[in-house]
Coordinates of C-alpha atoms in Angstrom, one line a residue:
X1 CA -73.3 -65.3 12.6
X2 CA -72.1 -63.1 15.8
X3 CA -74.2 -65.6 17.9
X4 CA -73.0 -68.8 15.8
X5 CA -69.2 -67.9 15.9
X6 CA -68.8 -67.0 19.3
X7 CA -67.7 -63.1 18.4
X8 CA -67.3 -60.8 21.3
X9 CA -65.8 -58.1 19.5
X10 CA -66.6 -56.4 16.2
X11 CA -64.0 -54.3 14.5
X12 CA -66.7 -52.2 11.9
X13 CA -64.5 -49.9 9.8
X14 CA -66.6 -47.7 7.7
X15 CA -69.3 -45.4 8.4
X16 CA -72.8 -46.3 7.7
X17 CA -73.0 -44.0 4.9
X18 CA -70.6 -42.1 2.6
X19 CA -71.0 -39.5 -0.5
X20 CA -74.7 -40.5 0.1
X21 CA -74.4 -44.2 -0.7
X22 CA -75.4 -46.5 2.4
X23 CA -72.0 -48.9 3.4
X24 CA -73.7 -50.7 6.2
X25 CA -77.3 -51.3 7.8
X26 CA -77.2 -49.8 11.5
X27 CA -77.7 -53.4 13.2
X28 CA -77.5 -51.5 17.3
X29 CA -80.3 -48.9 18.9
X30 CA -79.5 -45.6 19.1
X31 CA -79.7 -44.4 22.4
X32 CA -78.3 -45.9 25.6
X33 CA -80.6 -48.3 27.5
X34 CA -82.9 -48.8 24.0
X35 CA -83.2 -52.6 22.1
X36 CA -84.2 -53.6 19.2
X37 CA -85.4 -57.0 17.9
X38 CA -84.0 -58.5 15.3
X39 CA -85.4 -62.3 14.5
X40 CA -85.1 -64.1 17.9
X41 CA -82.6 -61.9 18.7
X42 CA -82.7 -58.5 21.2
X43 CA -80.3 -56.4 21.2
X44 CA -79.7 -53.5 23.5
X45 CA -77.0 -50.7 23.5
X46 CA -75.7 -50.6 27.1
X47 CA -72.9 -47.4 26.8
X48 CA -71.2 -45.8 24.3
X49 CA -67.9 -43.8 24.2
X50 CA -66.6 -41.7 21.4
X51 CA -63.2 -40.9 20.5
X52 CA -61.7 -38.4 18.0
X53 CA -61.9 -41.0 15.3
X54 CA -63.7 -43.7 16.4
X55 CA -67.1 -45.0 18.7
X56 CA -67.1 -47.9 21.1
X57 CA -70.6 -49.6 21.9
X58 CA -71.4 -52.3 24.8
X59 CA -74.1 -54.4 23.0
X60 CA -76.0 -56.8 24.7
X61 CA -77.0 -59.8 22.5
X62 CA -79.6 -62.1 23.8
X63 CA -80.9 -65.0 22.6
X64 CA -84.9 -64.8 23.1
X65 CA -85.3 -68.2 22.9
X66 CA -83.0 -69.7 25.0
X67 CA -82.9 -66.2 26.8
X68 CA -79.0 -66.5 26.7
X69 CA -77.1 -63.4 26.6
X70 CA -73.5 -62.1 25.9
X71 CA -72.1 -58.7 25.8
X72 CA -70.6 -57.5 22.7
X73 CA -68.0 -54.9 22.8
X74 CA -68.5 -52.8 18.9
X75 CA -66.0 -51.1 17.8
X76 CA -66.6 -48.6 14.6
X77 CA -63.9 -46.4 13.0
X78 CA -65.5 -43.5 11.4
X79 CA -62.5 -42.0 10.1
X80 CA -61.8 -43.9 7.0
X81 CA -62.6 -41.0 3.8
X82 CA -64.6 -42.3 1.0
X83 CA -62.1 -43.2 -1.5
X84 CA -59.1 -42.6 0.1
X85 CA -57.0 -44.3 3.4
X86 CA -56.9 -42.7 7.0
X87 CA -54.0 -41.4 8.9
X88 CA -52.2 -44.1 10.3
X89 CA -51.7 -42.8 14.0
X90 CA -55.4 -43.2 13.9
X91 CA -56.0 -46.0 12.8
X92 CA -53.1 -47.3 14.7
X93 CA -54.8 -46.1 18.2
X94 CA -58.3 -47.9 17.7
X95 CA -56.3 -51.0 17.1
X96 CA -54.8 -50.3 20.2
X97 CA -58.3 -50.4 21.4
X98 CA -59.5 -53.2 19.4
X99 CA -56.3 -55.5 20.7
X100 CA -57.1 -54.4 24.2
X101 CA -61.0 -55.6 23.9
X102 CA -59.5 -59.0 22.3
X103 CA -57.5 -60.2 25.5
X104 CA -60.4 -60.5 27.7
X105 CA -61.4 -63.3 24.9
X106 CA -58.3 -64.3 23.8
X107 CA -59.7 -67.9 22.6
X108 CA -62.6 -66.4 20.3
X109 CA -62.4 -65.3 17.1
X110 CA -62.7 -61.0 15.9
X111 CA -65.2 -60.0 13.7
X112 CA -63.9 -57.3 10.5
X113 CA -66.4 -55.8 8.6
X114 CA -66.4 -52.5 6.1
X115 CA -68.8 -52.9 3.3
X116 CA -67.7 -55.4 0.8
X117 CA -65.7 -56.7 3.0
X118 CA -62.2 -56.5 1.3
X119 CA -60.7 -53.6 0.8
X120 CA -60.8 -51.6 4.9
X121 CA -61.2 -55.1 5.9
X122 CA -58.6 -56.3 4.2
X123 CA -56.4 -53.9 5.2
X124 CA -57.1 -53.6 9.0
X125 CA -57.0 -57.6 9.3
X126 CA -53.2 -57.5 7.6
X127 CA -52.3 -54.6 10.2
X128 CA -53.8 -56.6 13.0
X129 CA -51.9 -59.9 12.1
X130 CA -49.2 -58.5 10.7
X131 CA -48.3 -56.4 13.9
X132 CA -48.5 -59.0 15.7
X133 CA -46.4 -61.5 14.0
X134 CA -43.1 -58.8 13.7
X135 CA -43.7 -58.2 17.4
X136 CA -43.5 -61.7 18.1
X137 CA -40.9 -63.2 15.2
X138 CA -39.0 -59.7 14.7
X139 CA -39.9 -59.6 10.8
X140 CA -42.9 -59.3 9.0
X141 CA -43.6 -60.8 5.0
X142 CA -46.2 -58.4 3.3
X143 CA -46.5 -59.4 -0.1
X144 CA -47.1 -63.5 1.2
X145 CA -49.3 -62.5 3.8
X146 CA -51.7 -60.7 1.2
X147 CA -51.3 -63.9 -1.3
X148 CA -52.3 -65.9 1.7
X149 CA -55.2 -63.9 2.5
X150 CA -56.4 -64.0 -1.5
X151 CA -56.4 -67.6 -1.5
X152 CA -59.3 -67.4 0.9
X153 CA -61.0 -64.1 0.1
X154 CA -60.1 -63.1 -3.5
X155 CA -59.6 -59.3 -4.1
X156 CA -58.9 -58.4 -0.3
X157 CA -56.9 -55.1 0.0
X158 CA -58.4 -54.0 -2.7
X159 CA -56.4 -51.8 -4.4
X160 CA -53.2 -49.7 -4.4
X161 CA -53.3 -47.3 -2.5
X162 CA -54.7 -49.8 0.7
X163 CA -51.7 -51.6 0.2
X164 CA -49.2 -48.8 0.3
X165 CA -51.1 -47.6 3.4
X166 CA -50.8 -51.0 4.8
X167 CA -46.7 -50.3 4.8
X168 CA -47.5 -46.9 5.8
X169 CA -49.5 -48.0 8.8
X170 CA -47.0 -50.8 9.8
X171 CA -43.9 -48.9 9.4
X172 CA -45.3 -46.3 12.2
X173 CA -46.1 -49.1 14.6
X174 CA -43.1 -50.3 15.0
X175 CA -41.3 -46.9 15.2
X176 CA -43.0 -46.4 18.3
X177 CA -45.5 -48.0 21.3
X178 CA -48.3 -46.9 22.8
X179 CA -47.4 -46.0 26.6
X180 CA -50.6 -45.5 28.4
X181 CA -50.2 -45.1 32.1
X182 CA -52.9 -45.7 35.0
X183 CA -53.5 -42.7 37.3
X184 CA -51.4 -43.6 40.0
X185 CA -48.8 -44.7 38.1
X186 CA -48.7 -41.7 35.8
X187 CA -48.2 -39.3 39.3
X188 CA -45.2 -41.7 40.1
X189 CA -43.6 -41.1 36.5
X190 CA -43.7 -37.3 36.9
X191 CA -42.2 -37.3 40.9
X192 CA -39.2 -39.4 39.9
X193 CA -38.7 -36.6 37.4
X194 CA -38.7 -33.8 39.8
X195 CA -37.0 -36.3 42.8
X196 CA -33.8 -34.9 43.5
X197 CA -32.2 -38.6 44.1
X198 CA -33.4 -40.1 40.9
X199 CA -31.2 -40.9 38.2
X200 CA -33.7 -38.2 35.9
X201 CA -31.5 -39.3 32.5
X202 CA -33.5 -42.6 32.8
X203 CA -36.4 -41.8 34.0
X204 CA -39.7 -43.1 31.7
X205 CA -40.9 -39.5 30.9
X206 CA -37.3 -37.8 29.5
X207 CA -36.9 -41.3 27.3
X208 CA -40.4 -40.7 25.7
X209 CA -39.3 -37.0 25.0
X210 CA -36.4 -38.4 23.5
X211 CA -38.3 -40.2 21.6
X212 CA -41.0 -38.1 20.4
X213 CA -37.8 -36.2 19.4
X214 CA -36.7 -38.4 16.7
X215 CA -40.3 -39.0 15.3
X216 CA -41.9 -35.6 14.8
X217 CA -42.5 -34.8 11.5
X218 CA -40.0 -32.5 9.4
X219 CA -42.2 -30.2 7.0
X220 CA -40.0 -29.0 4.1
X221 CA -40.3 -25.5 2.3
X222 CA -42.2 -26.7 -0.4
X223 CA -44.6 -28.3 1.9
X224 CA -45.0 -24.8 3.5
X225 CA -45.4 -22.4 0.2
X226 CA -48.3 -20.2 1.3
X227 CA -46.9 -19.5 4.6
X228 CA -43.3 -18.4 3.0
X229 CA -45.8 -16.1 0.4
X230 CA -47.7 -14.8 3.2
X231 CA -44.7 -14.0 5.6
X232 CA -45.5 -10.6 6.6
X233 CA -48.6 -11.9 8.6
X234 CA -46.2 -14.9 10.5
X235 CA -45.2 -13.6 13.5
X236 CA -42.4 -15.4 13.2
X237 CA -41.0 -17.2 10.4
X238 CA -40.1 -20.4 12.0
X239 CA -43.6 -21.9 12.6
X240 CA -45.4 -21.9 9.6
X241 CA -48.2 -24.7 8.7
X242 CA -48.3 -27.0 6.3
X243 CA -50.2 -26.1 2.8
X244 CA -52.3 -29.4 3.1
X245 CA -53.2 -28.6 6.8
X246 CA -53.2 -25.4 7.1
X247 CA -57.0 -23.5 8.0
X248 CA -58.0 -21.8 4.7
X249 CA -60.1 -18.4 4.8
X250 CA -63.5 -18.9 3.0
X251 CA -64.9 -15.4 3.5
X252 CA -64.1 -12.5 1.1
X253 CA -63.1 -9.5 2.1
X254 CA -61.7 -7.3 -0.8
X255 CA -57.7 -6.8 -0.6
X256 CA -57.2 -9.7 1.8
X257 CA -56.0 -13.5 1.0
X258 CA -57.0 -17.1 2.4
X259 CA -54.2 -17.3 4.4
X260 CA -53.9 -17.1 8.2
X261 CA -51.2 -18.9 10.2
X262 CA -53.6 -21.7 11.9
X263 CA -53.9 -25.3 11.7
X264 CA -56.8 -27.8 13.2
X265 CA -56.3 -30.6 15.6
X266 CA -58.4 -32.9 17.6
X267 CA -58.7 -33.5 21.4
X268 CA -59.1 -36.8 22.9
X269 CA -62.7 -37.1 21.9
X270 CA -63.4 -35.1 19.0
X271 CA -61.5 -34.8 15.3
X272 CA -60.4 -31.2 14.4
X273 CA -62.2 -29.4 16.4
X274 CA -59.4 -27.1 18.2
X275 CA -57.8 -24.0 16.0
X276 CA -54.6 -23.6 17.1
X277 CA -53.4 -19.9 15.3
X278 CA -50.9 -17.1 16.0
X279 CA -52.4 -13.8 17.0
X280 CA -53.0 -11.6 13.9
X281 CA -49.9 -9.0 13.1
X282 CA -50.6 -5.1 13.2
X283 CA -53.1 -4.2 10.3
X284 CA -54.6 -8.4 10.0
X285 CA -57.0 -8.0 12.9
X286 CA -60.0 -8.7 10.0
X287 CA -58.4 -12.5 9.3
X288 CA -58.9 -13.2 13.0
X289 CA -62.4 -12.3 12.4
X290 CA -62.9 -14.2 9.8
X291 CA -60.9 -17.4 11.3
X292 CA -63.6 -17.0 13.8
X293 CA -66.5 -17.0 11.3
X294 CA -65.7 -19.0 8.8
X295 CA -65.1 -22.2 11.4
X296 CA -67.3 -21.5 13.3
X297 CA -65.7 -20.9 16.9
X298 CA -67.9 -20.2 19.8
X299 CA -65.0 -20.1 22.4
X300 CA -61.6 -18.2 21.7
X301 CA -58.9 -18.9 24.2
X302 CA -55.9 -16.1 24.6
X303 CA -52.7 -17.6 26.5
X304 CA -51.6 -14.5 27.0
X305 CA -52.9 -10.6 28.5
X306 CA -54.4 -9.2 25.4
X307 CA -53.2 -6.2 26.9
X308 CA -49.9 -7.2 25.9
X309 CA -50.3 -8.6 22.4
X310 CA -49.5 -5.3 20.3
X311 CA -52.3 -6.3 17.2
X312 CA -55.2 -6.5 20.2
X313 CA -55.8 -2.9 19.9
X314 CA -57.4 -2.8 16.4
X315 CA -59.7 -5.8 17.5
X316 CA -60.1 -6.1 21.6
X317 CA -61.7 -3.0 22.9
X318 CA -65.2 -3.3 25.2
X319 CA -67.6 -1.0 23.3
X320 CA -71.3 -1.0 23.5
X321 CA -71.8 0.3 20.2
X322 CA -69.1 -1.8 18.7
X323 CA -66.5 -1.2 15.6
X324 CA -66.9 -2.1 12.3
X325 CA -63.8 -3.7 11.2
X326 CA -64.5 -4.1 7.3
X327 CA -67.6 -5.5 6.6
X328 CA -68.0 -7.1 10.3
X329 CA -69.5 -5.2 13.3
X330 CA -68.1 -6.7 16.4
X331 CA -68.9 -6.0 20.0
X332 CA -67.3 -7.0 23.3
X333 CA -68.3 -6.5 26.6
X334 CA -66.5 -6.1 29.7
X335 CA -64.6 -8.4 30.8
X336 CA -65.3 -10.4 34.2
X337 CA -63.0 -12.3 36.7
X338 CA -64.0 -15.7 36.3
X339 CA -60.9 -16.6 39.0
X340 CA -57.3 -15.4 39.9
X341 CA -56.1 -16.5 36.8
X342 CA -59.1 -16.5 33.7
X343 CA -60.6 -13.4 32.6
X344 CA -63.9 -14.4 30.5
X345 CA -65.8 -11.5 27.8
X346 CA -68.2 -12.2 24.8
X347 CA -67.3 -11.1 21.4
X348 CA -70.5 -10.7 18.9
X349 CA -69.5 -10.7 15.7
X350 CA -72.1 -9.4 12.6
X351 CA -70.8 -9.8 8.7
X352 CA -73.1 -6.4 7.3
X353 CA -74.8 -8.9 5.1
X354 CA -75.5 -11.7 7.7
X355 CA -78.9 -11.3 9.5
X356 CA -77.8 -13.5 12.5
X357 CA -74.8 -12.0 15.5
X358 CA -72.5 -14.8 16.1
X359 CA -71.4 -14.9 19.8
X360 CA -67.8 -16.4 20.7
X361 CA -67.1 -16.4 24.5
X362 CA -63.0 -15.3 24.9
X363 CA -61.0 -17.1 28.1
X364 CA -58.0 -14.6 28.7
X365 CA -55.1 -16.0 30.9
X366 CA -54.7 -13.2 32.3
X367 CA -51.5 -14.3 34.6
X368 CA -49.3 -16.1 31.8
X369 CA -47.5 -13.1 30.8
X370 CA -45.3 -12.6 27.4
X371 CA -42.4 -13.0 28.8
X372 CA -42.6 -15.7 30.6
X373 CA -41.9 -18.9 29.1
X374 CA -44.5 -21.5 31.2
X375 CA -47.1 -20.2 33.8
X376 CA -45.9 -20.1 37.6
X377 CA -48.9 -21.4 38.2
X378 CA -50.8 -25.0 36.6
X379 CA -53.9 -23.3 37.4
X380 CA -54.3 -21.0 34.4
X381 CA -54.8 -24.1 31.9
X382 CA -57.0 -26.1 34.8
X383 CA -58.8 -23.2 35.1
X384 CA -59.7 -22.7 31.5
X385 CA -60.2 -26.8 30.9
X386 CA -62.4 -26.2 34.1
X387 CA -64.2 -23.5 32.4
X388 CA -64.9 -25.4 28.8
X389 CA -65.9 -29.0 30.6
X390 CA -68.8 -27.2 32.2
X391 CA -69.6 -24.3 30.2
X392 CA -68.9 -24.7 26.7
X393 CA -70.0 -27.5 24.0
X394 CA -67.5 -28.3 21.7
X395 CA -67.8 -30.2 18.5
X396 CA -67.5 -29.6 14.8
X397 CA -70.2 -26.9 14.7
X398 CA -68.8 -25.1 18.1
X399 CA -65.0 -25.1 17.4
X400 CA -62.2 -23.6 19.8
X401 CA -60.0 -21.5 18.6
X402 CA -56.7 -21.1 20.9
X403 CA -54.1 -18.1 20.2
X404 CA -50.4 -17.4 21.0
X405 CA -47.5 -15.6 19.7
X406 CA -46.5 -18.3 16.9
X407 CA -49.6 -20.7 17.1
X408 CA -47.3 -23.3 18.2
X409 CA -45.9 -22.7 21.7
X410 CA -48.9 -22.5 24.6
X411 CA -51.0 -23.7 22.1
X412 CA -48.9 -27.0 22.2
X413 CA -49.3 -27.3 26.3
X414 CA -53.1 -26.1 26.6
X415 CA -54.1 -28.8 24.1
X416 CA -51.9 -31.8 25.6
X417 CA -53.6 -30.8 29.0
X418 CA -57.2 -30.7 27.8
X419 CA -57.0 -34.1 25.5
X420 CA -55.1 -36.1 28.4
X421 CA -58.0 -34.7 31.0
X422 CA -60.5 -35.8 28.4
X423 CA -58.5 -39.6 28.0
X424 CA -58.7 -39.9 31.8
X425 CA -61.9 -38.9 32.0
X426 CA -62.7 -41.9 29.8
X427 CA -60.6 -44.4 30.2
X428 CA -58.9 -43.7 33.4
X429 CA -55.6 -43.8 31.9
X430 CA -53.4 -41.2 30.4
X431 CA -50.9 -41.7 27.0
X432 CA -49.3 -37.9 27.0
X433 CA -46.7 -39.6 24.5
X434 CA -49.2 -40.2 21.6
X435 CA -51.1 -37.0 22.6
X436 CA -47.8 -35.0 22.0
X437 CA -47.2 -37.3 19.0
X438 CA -50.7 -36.3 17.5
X439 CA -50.6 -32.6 18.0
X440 CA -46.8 -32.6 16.9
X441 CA -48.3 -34.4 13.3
X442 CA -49.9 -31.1 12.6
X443 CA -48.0 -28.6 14.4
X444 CA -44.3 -30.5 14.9
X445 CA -43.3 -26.8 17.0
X446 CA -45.4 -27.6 19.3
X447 CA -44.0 -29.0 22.4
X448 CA -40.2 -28.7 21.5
X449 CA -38.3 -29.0 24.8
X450 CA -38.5 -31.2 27.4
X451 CA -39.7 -28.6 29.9
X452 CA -42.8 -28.2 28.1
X453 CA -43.4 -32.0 28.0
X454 CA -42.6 -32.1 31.8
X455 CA -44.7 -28.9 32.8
X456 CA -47.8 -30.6 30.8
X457 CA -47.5 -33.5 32.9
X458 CA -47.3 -32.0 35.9
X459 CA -50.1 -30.4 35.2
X460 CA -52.3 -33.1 34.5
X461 CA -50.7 -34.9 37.7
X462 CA -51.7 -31.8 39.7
X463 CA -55.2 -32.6 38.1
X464 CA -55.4 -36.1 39.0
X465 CA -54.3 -35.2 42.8
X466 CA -56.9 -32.7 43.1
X467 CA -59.8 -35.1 42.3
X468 CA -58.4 -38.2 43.8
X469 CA -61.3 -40.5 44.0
X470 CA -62.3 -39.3 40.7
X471 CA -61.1 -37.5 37.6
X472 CA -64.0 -36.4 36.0
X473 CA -64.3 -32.3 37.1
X474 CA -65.6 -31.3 40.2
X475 CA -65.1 -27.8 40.2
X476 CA -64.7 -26.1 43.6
X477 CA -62.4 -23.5 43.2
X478 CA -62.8 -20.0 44.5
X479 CA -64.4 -18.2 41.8
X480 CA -65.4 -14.7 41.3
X481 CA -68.4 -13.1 38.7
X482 CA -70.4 -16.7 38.1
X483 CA -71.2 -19.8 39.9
X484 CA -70.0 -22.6 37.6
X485 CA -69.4 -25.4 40.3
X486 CA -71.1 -28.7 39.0
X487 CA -71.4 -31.9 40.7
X488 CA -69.9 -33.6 37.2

């Protein structure tokens, strides 16, 4: 059918199994440079990308008996829960993706495919045309859309709840556009802030501030319950998470709740895979070990000195034999220089009935001080983004766990940084308004004025100007305690 119909792209929007049930047959290899044979048909996966909620595959598709070929750009959304409807930002970036693969063929047609082939189908193909025709006319018709669509598919958008998500999904893309920005042009937006003779009022980067402004969520008290309960271990009682987001303790440890001020969220590439928390309060130092534990961390990231976080004490002391803290042994060693601004250590952590340590490596900024309300230097994030590129795998069984005062602030620059290094490094182009727009979905604090935008820009700009001819990491600065240069 690809073949007969002239497809180029394939939108595939469900996973190739869920709850145990198979949704789809894998039709692609499944390693780069393999092919498979299908009829008369060879296929071969030339490149795959992944994303935080979705995969992109180059397929070749040649005709072995006319030896014709034609390259197939598959995209498959793996975010879509079993019985239920995705979040719409999602969804809404990999149709950014699949629009921008459609207008290199412009005249051929887009493949949809879930399962049946009605209900995600349904759904993504009313987005998609929908979208299209409000940008275009300035109004949009829902309900005689879908009737039109039933007259030649009966049952498509299959039920309820994929048609209030279709409203969902179409009301937040026209609140706001996608503004990706090419390298150069993305160093250009962030010197006509700081250019003294620029009108900075109407400059590209302060209106998407502005904007980001007005969208963020608003999370009401009732929406926050457990953290109003718990408010004696908030540092501060004007971050709190959201009950339905919020990270919820799994481990027992008699006299102590589930509750710890943290909430996940994804980088460019990977879906909830960064804990962003508050440091524990005086007397809660167990909950950070058991944040640590129960999801998994390998790498813990202070923002701060730990020398000047007041709860470190009970928790952060090198010790050969270690300290029991409850039920858990943990051990830290000394601490090494890894450059003038990253101090690295290894915590061990052993529950007394767990037979197995569990070793989380801890990057201290060492120069962005309490007080101070941004680094003087970029290099304390680049560092520490340096640091994780080449030495650490993250993914859903090695999470990162990042810590400041209110889990919010720092936590808010460090991971708009590291997902718009990640976005470059794959698709040489940086969005820092929907990567704010993400993070503030989970953690709206995050991010709140526009110097915080501006110095996570300038940050990433100073990234793209040190590697010029390339952004992924080549890491040559001085460093003290390892080598971790790599030609990368």
């Amino acid at each position: 059918m690809v073949w007969q119909e002239d497809v180029y792209v394939i939108a595939m929007v469900t996973n190739l199994s869920e709850g145990g049930t198979i949704k789809c047959a894998k039709y692609w290899p499944d390693n780069t440079g393999d092919k498979i044979k299908i009829d008369i048909f060879g296929i071969q996966l030339d490149s795959e990308k992944t994303y935080s909620s979705f995969l992109i595959h180059q397929l070749q598709l040649t005709n072995l008996k006319t030896k014709a070929s034609r390259q197939i750009t598959h995209l498959q959304y793996t975010s879509w829960p079993d019985h239920g409807t995705p979040d719409p930002l999602e969804l809404l970036m990999y149709h950014q993706y699949v629009t921008k693969a459609m207008r290199k063929h412009p005249e051929n047609k887009l493949l949809v495919h879930c399962s049946a082939g009605i209900g995600r189908t349904g759904t993504f193909i009313a987005l998609d045309a929908l979208y299209r025709h409000g940008i275009k006319e300035g109004s949009i018709n829902i309900v005689e859309y879908v009737h039109t669509m039933r007259e030649d598919r009966m049952n498509i958008i299959q039920n309820l709840d994929q048609y209030k998500f279709l409203y969902r999904a179409l009301y937040e893309s026209f609140r706001a556009t996608i503004h990706p920005f090419s390298k150069e042009k993305f160093i250009d937006e962030v010197k006509s802030v700081l250019s003294s003779d620029n009108t900075v009022n109407l400059s590209n980067l302060r209106i998407q501030f502005k904007e980001l402004d007005s969208l963020k969520p608003v999370f009401q008290e009732n929406e926050k319950s457990s953290g109003f309960e718990n408010m004696t271990l908030n540092m501060t009682g004007s971050v709190l998470p959201a009950d339905r987001i919020r990270i919820i303790l799994s481990s027992h440890v008699k006299g102590r709740g589930t509750y710890y001020n943290a909430a996940p969220v994804s980088t460019f590439t990977m879906r909830d895979c960064v804990i962003t928390g508050q440091y524990p309060v005086p007397g809660a130092a167990v909950d950070l070990i058991r944040l640590l534990v129960d999801q998994e961390c390998s790498t813990l990231i202070s923002t701060s000195p730990l020398s000047e976080v007041p709860s470190s004490i009970e928790w952060f002391y090198p010790s050969p034999r270690g300290n029991m803290i409850f039920q858990y042994r943990v051990q830290i060693d000394e601490g090494v220089k890894i450059t003038d601004y990253v101090i690295k250590s290894t915590i061990r952590i052993k529950a007394s009935a767990a037979s197995d340590w569990q070793d989380v490596t801890l990057y201290e900024m060492n120069t962005w001080h309490t007080n101070d309300k941004l680094p003087l230097e970029y290099r304390p994030i680049l560092d520490v983004v340096s640091l994780l590129h080449l030495n650490e795998n993250v993914d859903a069984e090695n999470k990162i766990a990042v810590l400041s005062r209110d889990g919010s602030s720092r936590c808010g620059e460090f991971c708009a940084v590291y997902n718009a290094i990640q976005q470059l490094q794959q698709d040489q182009e940086v969005d820092m308004f929907t990567i704010v727009r993400q993070l503030q979905r989970r953690r709206p604090e995050m991010i709140s004025v526009f110097e915080e935008f501006m110095f996570s820009c300038q940050t990433v700009s100073q990234f793209i100007e040190q590697n010029p001819d390339e952004v992924n990491i080549n890491y040559n600065h001085a460093l003290v305690g390892e080598n971790i240069y790599a030609n990368a």
